[in-house]
Rosetta silent file (secondary structure, phi, psi, omega in degrees, C-alpha in Angstrom):
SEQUENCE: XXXXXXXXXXXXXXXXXXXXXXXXXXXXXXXXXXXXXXXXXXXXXXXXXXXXXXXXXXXXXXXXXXXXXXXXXXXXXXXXXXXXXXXXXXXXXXXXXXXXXXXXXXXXXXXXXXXXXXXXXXXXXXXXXXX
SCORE:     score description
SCORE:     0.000 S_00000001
   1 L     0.000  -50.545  151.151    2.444   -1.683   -7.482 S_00000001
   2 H   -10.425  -73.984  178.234    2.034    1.905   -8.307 S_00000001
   3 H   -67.090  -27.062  168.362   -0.989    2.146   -5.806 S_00000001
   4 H   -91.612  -28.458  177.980    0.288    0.133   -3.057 S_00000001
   5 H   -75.802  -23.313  154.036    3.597    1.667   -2.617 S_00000001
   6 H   -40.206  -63.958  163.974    1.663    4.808   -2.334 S_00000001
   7 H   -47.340  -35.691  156.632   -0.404    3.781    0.076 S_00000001
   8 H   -37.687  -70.243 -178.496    2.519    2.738    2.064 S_00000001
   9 H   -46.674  -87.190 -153.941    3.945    6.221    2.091 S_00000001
  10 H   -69.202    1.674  141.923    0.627    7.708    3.336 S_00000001
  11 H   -27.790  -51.775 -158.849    0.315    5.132    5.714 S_00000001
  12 H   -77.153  -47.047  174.645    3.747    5.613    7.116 S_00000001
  13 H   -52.027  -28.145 -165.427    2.459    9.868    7.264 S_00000001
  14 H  -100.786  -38.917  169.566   -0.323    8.740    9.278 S_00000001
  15 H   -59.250    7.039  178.439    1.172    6.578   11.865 S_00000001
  16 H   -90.150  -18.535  167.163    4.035    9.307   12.288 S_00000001
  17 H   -94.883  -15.227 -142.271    1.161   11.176   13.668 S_00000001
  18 L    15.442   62.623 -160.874   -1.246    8.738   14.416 S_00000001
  19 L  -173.669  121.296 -152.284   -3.878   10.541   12.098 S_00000001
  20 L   -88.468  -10.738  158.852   -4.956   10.151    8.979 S_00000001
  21 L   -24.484  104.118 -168.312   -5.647   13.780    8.884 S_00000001
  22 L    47.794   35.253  149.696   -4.031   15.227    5.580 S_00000001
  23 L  -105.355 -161.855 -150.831   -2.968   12.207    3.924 S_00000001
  24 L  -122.631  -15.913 -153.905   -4.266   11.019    0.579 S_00000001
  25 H   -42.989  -24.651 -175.238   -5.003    7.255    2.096 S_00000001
  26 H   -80.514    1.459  127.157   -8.285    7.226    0.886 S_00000001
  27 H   -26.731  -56.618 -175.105   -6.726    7.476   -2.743 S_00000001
  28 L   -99.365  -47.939 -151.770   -5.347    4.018   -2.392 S_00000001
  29 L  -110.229  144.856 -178.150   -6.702    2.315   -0.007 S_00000001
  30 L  -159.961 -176.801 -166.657  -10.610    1.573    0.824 S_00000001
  31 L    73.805 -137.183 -176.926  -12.268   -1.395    2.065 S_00000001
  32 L   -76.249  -40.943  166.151  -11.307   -3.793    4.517 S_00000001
  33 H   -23.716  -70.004  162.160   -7.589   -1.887    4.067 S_00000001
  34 H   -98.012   22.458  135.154   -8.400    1.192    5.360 S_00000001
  35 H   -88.346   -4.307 -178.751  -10.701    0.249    8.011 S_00000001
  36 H   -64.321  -61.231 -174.054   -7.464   -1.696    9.120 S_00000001
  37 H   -84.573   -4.350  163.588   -5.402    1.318    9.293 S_00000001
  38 H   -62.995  -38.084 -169.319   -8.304    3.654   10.886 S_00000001
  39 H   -73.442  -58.403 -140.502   -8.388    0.971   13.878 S_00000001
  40 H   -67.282  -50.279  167.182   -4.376    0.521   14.052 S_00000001
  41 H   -16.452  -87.427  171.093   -4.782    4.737   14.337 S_00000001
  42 H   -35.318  -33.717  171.160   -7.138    4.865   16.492 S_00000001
  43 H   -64.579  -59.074  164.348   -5.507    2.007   18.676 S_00000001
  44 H   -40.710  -71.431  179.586   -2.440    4.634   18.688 S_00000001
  45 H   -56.375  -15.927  165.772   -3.985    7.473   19.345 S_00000001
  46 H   -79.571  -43.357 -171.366   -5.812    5.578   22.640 S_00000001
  47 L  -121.506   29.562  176.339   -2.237    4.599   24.004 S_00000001
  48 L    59.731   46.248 -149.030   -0.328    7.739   22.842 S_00000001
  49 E  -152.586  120.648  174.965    1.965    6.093   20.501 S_00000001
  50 E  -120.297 -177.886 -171.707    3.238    7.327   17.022 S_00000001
  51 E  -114.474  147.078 -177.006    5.686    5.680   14.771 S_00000001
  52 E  -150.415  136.624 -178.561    9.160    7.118   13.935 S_00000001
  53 L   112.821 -143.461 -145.247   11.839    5.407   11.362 S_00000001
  54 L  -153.976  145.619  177.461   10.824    3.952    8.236 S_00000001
  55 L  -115.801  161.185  178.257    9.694    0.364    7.235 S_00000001
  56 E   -92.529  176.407  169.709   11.222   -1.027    4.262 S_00000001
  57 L  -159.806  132.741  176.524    9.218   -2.918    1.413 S_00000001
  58 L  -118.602   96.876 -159.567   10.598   -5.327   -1.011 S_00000001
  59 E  -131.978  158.583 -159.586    6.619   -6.135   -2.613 S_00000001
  60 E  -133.397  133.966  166.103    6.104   -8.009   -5.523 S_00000001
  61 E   -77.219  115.689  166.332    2.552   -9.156   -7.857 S_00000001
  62 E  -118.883   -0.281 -167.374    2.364  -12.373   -7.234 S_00000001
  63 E  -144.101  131.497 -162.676   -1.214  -12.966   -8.239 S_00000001
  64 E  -167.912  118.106 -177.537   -3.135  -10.813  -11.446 S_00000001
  65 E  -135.862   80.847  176.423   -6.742  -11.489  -12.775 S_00000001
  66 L   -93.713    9.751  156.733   -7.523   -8.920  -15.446 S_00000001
  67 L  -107.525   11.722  171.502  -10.163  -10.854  -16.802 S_00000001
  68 L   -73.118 -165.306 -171.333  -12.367  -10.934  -14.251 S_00000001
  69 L   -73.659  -46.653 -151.548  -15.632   -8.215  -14.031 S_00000001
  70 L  -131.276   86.937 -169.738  -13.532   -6.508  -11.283 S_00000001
  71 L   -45.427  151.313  171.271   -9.680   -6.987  -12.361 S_00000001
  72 E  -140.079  153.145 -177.281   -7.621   -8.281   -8.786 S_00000001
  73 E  -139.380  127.867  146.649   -4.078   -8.308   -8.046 S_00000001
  74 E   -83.895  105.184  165.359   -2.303  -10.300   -5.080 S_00000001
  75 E  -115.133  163.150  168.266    1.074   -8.828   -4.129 S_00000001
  76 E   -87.635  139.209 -176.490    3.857   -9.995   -1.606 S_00000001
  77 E  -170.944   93.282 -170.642    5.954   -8.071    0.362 S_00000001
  78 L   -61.147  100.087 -153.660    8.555   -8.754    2.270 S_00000001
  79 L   -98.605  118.010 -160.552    8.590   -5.537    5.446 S_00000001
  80 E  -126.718  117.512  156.809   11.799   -5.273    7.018 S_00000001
  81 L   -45.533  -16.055 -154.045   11.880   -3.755   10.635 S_00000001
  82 L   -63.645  -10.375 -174.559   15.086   -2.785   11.002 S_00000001
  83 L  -116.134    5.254 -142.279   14.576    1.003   11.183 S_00000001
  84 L  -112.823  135.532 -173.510   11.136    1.032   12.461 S_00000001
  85 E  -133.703  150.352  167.259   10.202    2.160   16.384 S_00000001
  86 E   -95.362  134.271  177.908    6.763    2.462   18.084 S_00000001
  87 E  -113.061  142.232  166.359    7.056    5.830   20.182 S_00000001
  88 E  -124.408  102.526 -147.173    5.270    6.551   23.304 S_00000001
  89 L   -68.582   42.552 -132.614    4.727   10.464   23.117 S_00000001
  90 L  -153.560  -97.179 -176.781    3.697    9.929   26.731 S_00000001
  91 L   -70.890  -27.563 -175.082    6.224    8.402   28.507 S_00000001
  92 L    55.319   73.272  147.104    8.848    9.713   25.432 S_00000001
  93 L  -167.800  129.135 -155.769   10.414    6.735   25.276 S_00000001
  94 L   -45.363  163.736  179.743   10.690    3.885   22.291 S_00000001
  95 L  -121.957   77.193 -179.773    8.527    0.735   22.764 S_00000001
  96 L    -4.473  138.230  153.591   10.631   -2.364   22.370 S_00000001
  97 L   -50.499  162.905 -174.475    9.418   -4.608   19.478 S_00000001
  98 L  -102.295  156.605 -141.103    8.114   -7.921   21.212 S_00000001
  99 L   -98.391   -8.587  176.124   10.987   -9.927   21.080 S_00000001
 100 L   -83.901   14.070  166.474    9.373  -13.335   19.172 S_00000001
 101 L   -70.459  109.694 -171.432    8.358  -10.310   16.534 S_00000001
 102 L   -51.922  161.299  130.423   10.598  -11.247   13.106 S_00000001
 103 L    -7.237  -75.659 -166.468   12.595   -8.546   11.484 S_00000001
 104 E  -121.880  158.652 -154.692   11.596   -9.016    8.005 S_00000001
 105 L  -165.746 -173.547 -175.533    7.815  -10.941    7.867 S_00000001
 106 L  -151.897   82.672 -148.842    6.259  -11.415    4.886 S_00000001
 107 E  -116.547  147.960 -162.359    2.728   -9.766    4.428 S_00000001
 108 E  -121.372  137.958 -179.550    0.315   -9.902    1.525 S_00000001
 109 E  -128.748  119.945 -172.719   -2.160   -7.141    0.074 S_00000001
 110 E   -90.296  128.252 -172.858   -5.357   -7.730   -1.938 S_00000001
 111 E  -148.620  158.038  174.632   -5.979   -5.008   -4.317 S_00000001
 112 E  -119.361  134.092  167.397   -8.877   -3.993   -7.250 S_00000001
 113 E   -87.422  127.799  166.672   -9.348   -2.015  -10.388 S_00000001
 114 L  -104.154  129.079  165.407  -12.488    0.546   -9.788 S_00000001
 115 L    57.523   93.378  117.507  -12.977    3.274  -12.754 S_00000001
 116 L   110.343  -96.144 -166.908   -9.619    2.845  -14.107 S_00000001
 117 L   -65.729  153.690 -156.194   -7.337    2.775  -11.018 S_00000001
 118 E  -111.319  107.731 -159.475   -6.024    0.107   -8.786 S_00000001
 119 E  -104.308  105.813  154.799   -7.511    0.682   -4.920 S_00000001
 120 E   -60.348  128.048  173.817   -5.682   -1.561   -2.123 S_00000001
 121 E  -125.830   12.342  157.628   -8.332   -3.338   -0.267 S_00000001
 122 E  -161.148  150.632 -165.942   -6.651   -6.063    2.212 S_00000001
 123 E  -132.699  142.288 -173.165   -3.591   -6.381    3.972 S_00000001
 124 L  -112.455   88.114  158.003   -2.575   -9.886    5.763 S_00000001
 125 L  -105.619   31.940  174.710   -0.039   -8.297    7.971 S_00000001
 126 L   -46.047  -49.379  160.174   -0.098  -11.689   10.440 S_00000001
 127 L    95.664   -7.559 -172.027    3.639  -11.612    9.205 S_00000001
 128 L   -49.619   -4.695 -161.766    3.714  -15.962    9.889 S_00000001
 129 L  -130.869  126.157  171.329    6.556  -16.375    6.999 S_00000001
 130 L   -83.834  170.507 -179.569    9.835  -14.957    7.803 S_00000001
 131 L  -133.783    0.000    0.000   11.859  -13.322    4.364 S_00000001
């Protein structure tokens, strides 16, 4: 939990900027994870668009295999919208949410122990199950 709510945070630093430039993500997150959030950057940074507000996270272990070679953890985490704006530093003006986008979604993160520490390395943020 420890590793993913981190990762959260410097997520949420790099979309405020759209730049991953002097965060820590590569601390938490590696793999399929963080080539996720290098595209949704990049993807930003292509249409001018940073993030401002805050997302919430209610996240949970719902899945924990510490006897495999390479311990894994499944957590849940229900991501609540309600504060959260796409900006477009451009036009300087907010970017509506699309309106069949839920509130609160319910997105899942695949994560591994390497040396000792717990690295997220996939995020499901498809969002199909409302919370």
């Amino acid at each position: 939990m420890a590793a993913y709510s981190a990762m959260s945070r410097e997520q949420m630093a790099a979309y405020r900027k759209a730049s991953a430039e002097g965060t820590e993500l590569e601390r938490y997150a590696t793999a399929e994870a963080l080539g996720q959030i290098r595209n949704d950057l990049a993807r930003m940074q292509e249409a001018g668009t940073v993030v401002r507000g805050e997302l919430a996270h209610d996240a949970e272990v719902t899945e924990l295999d510490m006897d495999a070679q390479t311990p894994t953890a499944t957590l849940s985490d229900c991501v609540d919208l309600v504060r959260y704006e796409t900006y477009d530093s451009k036009a300087r003006k907010v970017i509506p949410l699309p309106t069949e986008q839920p509130l609160r979604y319910v997105m899942t993160a695949s994560a591994q122990r390497w040396d000792g520490r717990w690295m997220v390395t996939g995020l499901d943020t498809r969002g199909g199950q409302t919370c």
